[in-house]
Amino acid sequence: MLCTKLEFNRLRSCRRYIQIKGITRKYCAIAAIVEKSDVGSITEVKGWVRNLRVQKEFSFADISDGSSAQKLQIIIPKHLKTEQLTYGSSVKIKGKLSLSPRGQLEILANEVNVVGPCVVLDGYPFNPRTAHPPEYTRQYLHLRSRTNYISALLRIRSAVVKHIHDFFNSRNYINIHTPILTSNDCEGAGEVFKVQPDNEDTIKAMMQEGKDKDSLYFGLKTFLTVSGQLHLEAICRGMGNVYTLGPTFRAENSRSRLHLSEFYMLEAELAFCENIVQLQTVIEELLKYIFTETRNTNEKDIYLIDKENKKPIWLDKPFVTLTYDEAQLILNTKGSGTGGDFNKEQELILVDHCGGPVFVTKWPKDMKSFYMKESNNDSSKVDALDLLTPVTGEVVGGSLREDNYEKLKLKLPSERLHWYLELRKFGNIPTGGFGLGLERLLQVLCGVNNIKDTLPFPRWPHNCDM
């Protein structure tokens, strides 16, 4: 972009700004600089050159430090421009914070230090002012945070996590760190990763009669967790409302746009929860809170990902509720009914029919997990729910928990879960809970088609780079 004559005269006068006394400010993130707008202060900024325009007397560098969607323009006099100052290089710059004729913040540099050069011709995979497709950037997981698309998603992800904690803190829930190593398969689907030592010396030293490699270290087979729910239930029966947010693992042979082998799950357990409506209320309030707050705090990031991403109409309407049987009737009228569990296409048909998120409740007992509470008025059903949303279909699953000792005893899938049954013997209470996939939520919030772009280092079958 070339300077107009008026701008060039303004920039020539900038040579004199070094002598102007200003308020000295220590290093600040660009997000803080933009928020405070201390025009006239001497400011230091550190970041990466996202774009560079070299002209006769001045160079113009757009600097990003990752803290904000906004870049900061730096005006660099000719004598401060070195060959190492290129697109992609990391820099430390000090100068006077000013306003351009268009009212935009910029820094008139008097110190420019290149911290880390970037020689693009040596194999740097990204080009300035280029919107690289996600499929391309996925080949460079170690570098793709340099792109606008991924950096915006990661800022939104960080904000969403903060909003989740704010929501539960404001309602006096206790945050629990549930274990990643566990001896149970909560969902009972067998889609678990087994854990054992990789060191042969350790295996030889610990091997005992009657043990094998699977059980020698912990004394029994151990897995990476698929859910923290059962552990939350134990804590809930001593501390009340609790939640956890952490990594979970599924050994599914799926490479779809909606599946990962490692993902983050938000799970909550509500004490003294006696009906499914209580659960639905918390879930709906949570999602609306996250969507509203994130649009307030990260609107520029959302638009950076998708300029057409507008506030969803359904944020101002109650979520629709259907029973499983009602949902099947709707699918039958549309020629899509199958009588079994819903596939992704069917879930999205229901979302479209209802005009937004929809709860599906009262599921057939044989389709759901052992811990779900049998419905009082229909023993063939359980008090379970799925929340279906645009883009992804199912994003939340939950239920009331079976609190009847004798009924649960008959359904218990393993003797290893005797402790889970014992929770119903001593001071038992009715509870209900849900799990929400963070990455799928981000897909819905940002309109992201592929779940592999919602976290920095995705893992899926045949892919565990870095």
PDB file of C-alpha atoms in Angstrom, residues 74 85 199 270 288 340 437 463:
ATOM      1  CA  ILE A  74       4.762  -0.240  13.039  1.00  0.00           C
ATOM      2  CA  LEU A  85      13.493  -7.840   9.238  1.00  0.00           C
ATOM      3  CA  ASN A 199      10.544 -50.154  29.858  1.00  0.00           C
ATOM      4  CA  LEU A 270     -25.796 -32.263  40.085  1.00  0.00           C
ATOM      5  CA  LYS A 288     -26.386 -19.728  26.110  1.00  0.00           C
ATOM      6  CA  GLY A 340     -32.606 -47.402  16.124  1.00  0.00           C
ATOM      7  CA  GLY A 437     -17.476 -32.202  24.130  1.00  0.00           C
ATOM      8  CA  ASN A 463      -1.876 -39.409  13.299  1.00  0.00           C
TER       9      ASN A 463
END
